[in-house]
Amino acid sequence: MEPGQFFGGLMDDYFAECDEHLASLRRLLMELEQDGAARPFAEERVRGIFRALHTLKGLSGMVGFAESEAVAHALEAWLRGAAPEGFVPPGASLDVLFEGTALLERCLHARRADAAPLEVEAFVSRIRRAPPRPAGVAPAPAAGGLSAAEALRLEAALARGDRVQELEFVPTPEGVARGVGVEAVRGRLSERGEILQVVPRVLPGRGVAFRFVVALAEGRDLPDAWRADGLSWEAPRAGPREEAAAPVPGAAASNVVRVGLPRLDELLRMVGELVISRSRLDDLLRGSWNGGGVPLDALEEINAGMERQLRDLREGVMRVRLVAVGEAFERMRFVVRDVAVGAGKEVRVEMRGQDTELDKLVVERMLEPLLHLVRNAVSHGIELPAEREAAGKPRQGRLLLAASAAGERVRIEVADDGRGIDPGAVAARARAQGLAVADAPDDAALLEILCTPGFSTREVADLASGRGIGMDVVRSTLRALGGELSMASEAGRGTRFAVELPLTLMIVDALLVRIGGQTMAVPQPALLEVIQVEADEVVTLENNEVVRYRGKVLPLLRLRRLFALEDGGGEGSGARASFPVLVVGSEAQPTGLAVDRLAGLREIVVRPLADPLVSVPGIAAATELGDGRVCLILDAAALVQLGHRLREAAAVSGGASSSRPTAGVA
Amino acid sequence: MTNILVVDDSATMRRMVMAALRGLGDVGFHEAQSGLEAIERLSVHPVDLVLLDLNMPDMHGLEVLRFLRAHRAFEKLPVVVLTTRGDEESRAAALGEGATLYLTKPFAPGDLAPRVRELLERG
Amino acid sequence: MSVEENAAGAGAAAPAATEPFILFELAGATYAVRSAEIQQLEMVEAVTPVPNAPAAVDGVVSVRGQVIPVVNLRARFGFERVAVGLRARLLVARRDGRTVGFLVDSAREFARIDPASIRPPPEGITGLNGRYLEGTAQLGGRLVLVLDMTDLFSPDGVEFASPSPAASEPGESLDP
């Protein structure tokens, strides 16, 4: 069996883990570059880079992605040659690693998109050196001794005024079973201080003990409760100061979301409230069966309560999909460096509001458009250092990435202090291309021009920014997400692009249907099946239209009538020879929704339709179909319910052909 | 039941190894994401065989191996080193530290189980 | 009439006391609504009808990435509907976190009005429920109806069509 097939179920894990390792690589490379060769931290970072490349290579090999494996292997070999002693000599260029990391990202991106694997032979041959010497085997520190890095950390801790504490942890089967293992202890200690060293030793029998050396800041004590978990230590000597922050792992950016425990607990609490509401309902119902009557007030109260609880739960679950934009900003910073180096420019990146949260899906989809804006800013906006100096500006250009949240929307800005947009030049170019343009277009008009398909202010394709998407695609991608693009620019001073996006986003596969001249969408998960029904197969049973379906009777709901769209655009009102029916509901009790025609499958972005003025049963939300027109999204479950209620109402009002006894005749 | 400990800092890799070994029959898996955790797991669970990655943060696989071999409780424990380093020096070093078997990644899914089975039957 | 003339003719009120208003035409009369309430003015493009929505709600439209309801103000005020012309505009108003679009015949003037000069609505003004009018104001020689949008947002008193029971029955649809 092909490795890819064998490990098919683990692909999500693969991509998620690769994302983490790529984020580590980016971070370590930036740190190495900025801090220079501050040993021995540089050695630790180099080791970190090796490990990340190792794992990327190993995992990629396992799933059969030969190109990613080859790149990771080539980078590893290059690094071994460039850092024979385990650290990179000061002044050495890390460009190969930056380039290689970007290439690995693209390789993974291609695989994710099911596109053809990238050609990497050119890069691999280019960086190949003479056969590298393998790095030496990692030495074991003598028990009680500290490695160079550990010693440095100890010095730094003491200089800060932290006190140094030794503890011992002895794991037990029960402790490990309830989650208190050495890694958990490590996590706890990292929160309170800096771990300087961990050394295992064997106890008589099969037992082991781990000796931790920790630097604790002022006021950070070890809770006595920990002694019950297998930890032991002596009362600390005095000593004060600030705490060391625990490192935060990079966020995964694939189909997997990491959820913090507090959020999950919050969700569980909400579910608990719903459970309570439901059991109150249960009690009331039992009470009424016992002849107590139905207490409407209590029922209404519970109903209102459950509505609120469900809304809160829904919001809570949506919030699980929120990730901080900071991670996306870091990737943009990476790209800035790439483009700046390639174009000979000096650019400093400033960030604000990195903690602002946004739906994971929105972040992923808008990353490319934002990267385009960033590349543009660096290659076209910011001037060469000499040009900047001549204009009285600092040599280093400034690129600001800022995010802020306002209610249900998030605003992201990409602003540079470069040459700004010259309205006259753009207007002239636009006129030359045959566009009608005012003499002195304002920012909004300029943006319109820039977003006109095919408009470009550069004749020669700029390799850095010419990735095949123009401003028109940037704006349409943003609009497809429910966002909007705006721009402010001042010639000579700089340009600012602002993107407004919805906080949360839902994207579903949907079946488009035509009903009475209108196109509507039905989310695929709601569909059991779609069948074609001949008009003469429809039978009337107890005043309802039904059709034979899988040995059962399928009640039909004619959406055209339900939505009072009988006069829909001349698409043939009245009986049609055959028509499609969407089977929805439960397998045990399905309902058929009759439509006029099927109109294709589409991936749609769900836009909430919250306003009470348009809250009608059967319509869940809306979406936009390419041409800017709004298309309504049907709520299959609500339609099924509606169908039941209508049938009951019709039965009660006594249809003429009803064969059931009714209370009275209408 | 046979107890196998899978040690690798990559969660995905651990899952891949376990997937590849499922064909072995009545096997119970334990996982460790670091050398420290590997040592801990060995002390609290009965383990019949260890699959050990070398390149892990904080405690290199070879250090783990050295620690194990230095103690009576673990000196005969079968340890399969499973690593991406295919060079002779690394192999020699691992075997020198007491590895029972040295295998390289990537491995074909069908290759791992037979070799592990062989080791278990031998022991 | 220019905007400046309007403001000057509005009376002796000092400019500082005036507030900005947007003026729009509806069924032959001129209305004024506070600019602060209006997020933007849009041209009207295809409106997607929402089945069984209130009669005055023409449907929904997408504005700035948000899908908002379109209230046909003519229908809302009980005037007869007309075809959407080139000058028709959508007044996109925000209130209490809701965004709603109001369709009017045209809207292209801005004026400053001193709130103190707004007189209470006269009795029996045709076709309008008093609750939608804050009052009237004089702009030059023109009488302008100053709108209070509060109740326009409320779905109270707005009839929702009930879904036709005939949807599941064979034969002709019955009138609801």
PDB file of C-alpha atoms in Angstrom, chain A residues 613, chain C residues 24-27 31 53-59 70-84 101-105 126-129 131-132 152 157-159:
ATOM      1  CA  LEU A 613     -37.677  42.220   9.904  1.00  0.00           C
TER       2      LEU A 613
ATOM      3  CA  PHE C  24     -34.887  62.772   0.666  1.00  0.00           C
ATOM      4  CA  GLU C  25     -37.954  62.731  -1.556  1.00  0.00           C
ATOM      5  CA  LEU C  26     -40.812  60.320  -1.088  1.00  0.00           C
ATOM      6  CA  ALA C  27     -44.123  60.450  -2.912  1.00  0.00           C
ATOM      7  CA  TYR C  31     -38.237  64.538   4.392  1.00  0.00           C
ATOM      8  CA  ALA C  53     -41.554  38.774   4.961  1.00  0.00           C
ATOM      9  CA  PRO C  54     -43.681  41.782   5.958  1.00  0.00           C
ATOM     10  CA  ALA C  55     -45.312  43.516   3.029  1.00  0.00           C
ATOM     11  CA  ALA C  56     -43.192  46.638   3.350  1.00  0.00           C
ATOM     12  CA  VAL C  57     -39.940  44.656   3.329  1.00  0.00           C
ATOM     13  CA  ASP C  58     -38.847  44.329  -0.280  1.00  0.00           C
ATOM     14  CA  GLY C  59     -36.123  41.849   0.621  1.00  0.00           C
ATOM     15  CA  VAL C  70     -34.631  46.689   2.589  1.00  0.00           C
ATOM     16  CA  VAL C  71     -37.754  48.483   3.787  1.00  0.00           C
ATOM     17  CA  ASN C  72     -39.746  50.121   1.036  1.00  0.00           C
ATOM     18  CA  LEU C  73     -40.618  53.407   2.691  1.00  0.00           C
ATOM     19  CA  ARG C  74     -43.451  54.110   0.247  1.00  0.00           C
ATOM     20  CA  ALA C  75     -45.091  50.844   1.175  1.00  0.00           C
ATOM     21  CA  ARG C  76     -44.365  51.387   4.848  1.00  0.00           C
ATOM     22  CA  PHE C  77     -46.095  54.738   4.823  1.00  0.00           C
ATOM     23  CA  GLY C  78     -49.020  53.408   2.832  1.00  0.00           C
ATOM     24  CA  PHE C  79     -48.204  55.073  -0.481  1.00  0.00           C
ATOM     25  CA  GLU C  80     -48.404  53.173  -3.722  1.00  0.00           C
ATOM     26  CA  ARG C  81     -45.247  51.514  -4.870  1.00  0.00           C
ATOM     27  CA  VAL C  82     -43.398  52.681  -7.940  1.00  0.00           C
ATOM     28  CA  ALA C  83     -40.743  51.007 -10.037  1.00  0.00           C
ATOM     29  CA  VAL C  84     -37.227  51.583  -8.744  1.00  0.00           C
ATOM     30  CA  GLY C 101     -31.893  49.994   4.489  1.00  0.00           C
ATOM     31  CA  PHE C 102     -34.796  52.286   3.589  1.00  0.00           C
ATOM     32  CA  LEU C 103     -35.716  52.702  -0.043  1.00  0.00           C
ATOM     33  CA  VAL C 104     -36.667  56.257  -1.054  1.00  0.00           C
ATOM     34  CA  ASP C 105     -37.375  57.991  -4.358  1.00  0.00           C
ATOM     35  CA  THR C 126     -51.887  62.623   4.858  1.00  0.00           C
ATOM     36  CA  GLY C 127     -50.936  58.972   4.895  1.00  0.00           C
ATOM     37  CA  LEU C 128     -48.644  59.184   7.893  1.00  0.00           C
ATOM     38  CA  ASN C 129     -48.959  57.873  11.351  1.00  0.00           C
ATOM     39  CA  ARG C 131     -45.376  58.314  15.366  1.00  0.00           C
ATOM     40  CA  TYR C 132     -42.964  58.512  12.439  1.00  0.00           C
ATOM     41  CA  LEU C 152     -39.400  52.366  11.553  1.00  0.00           C
ATOM     42  CA  GLY C 157     -47.319  46.512  14.153  1.00  0.00           C
ATOM     43  CA  VAL C 158     -45.812  45.211  10.968  1.00  0.00           C
ATOM     44  CA  GLU C 159     -47.778  42.361   9.560  1.00  0.00           C
TER      45      GLU C 159
END
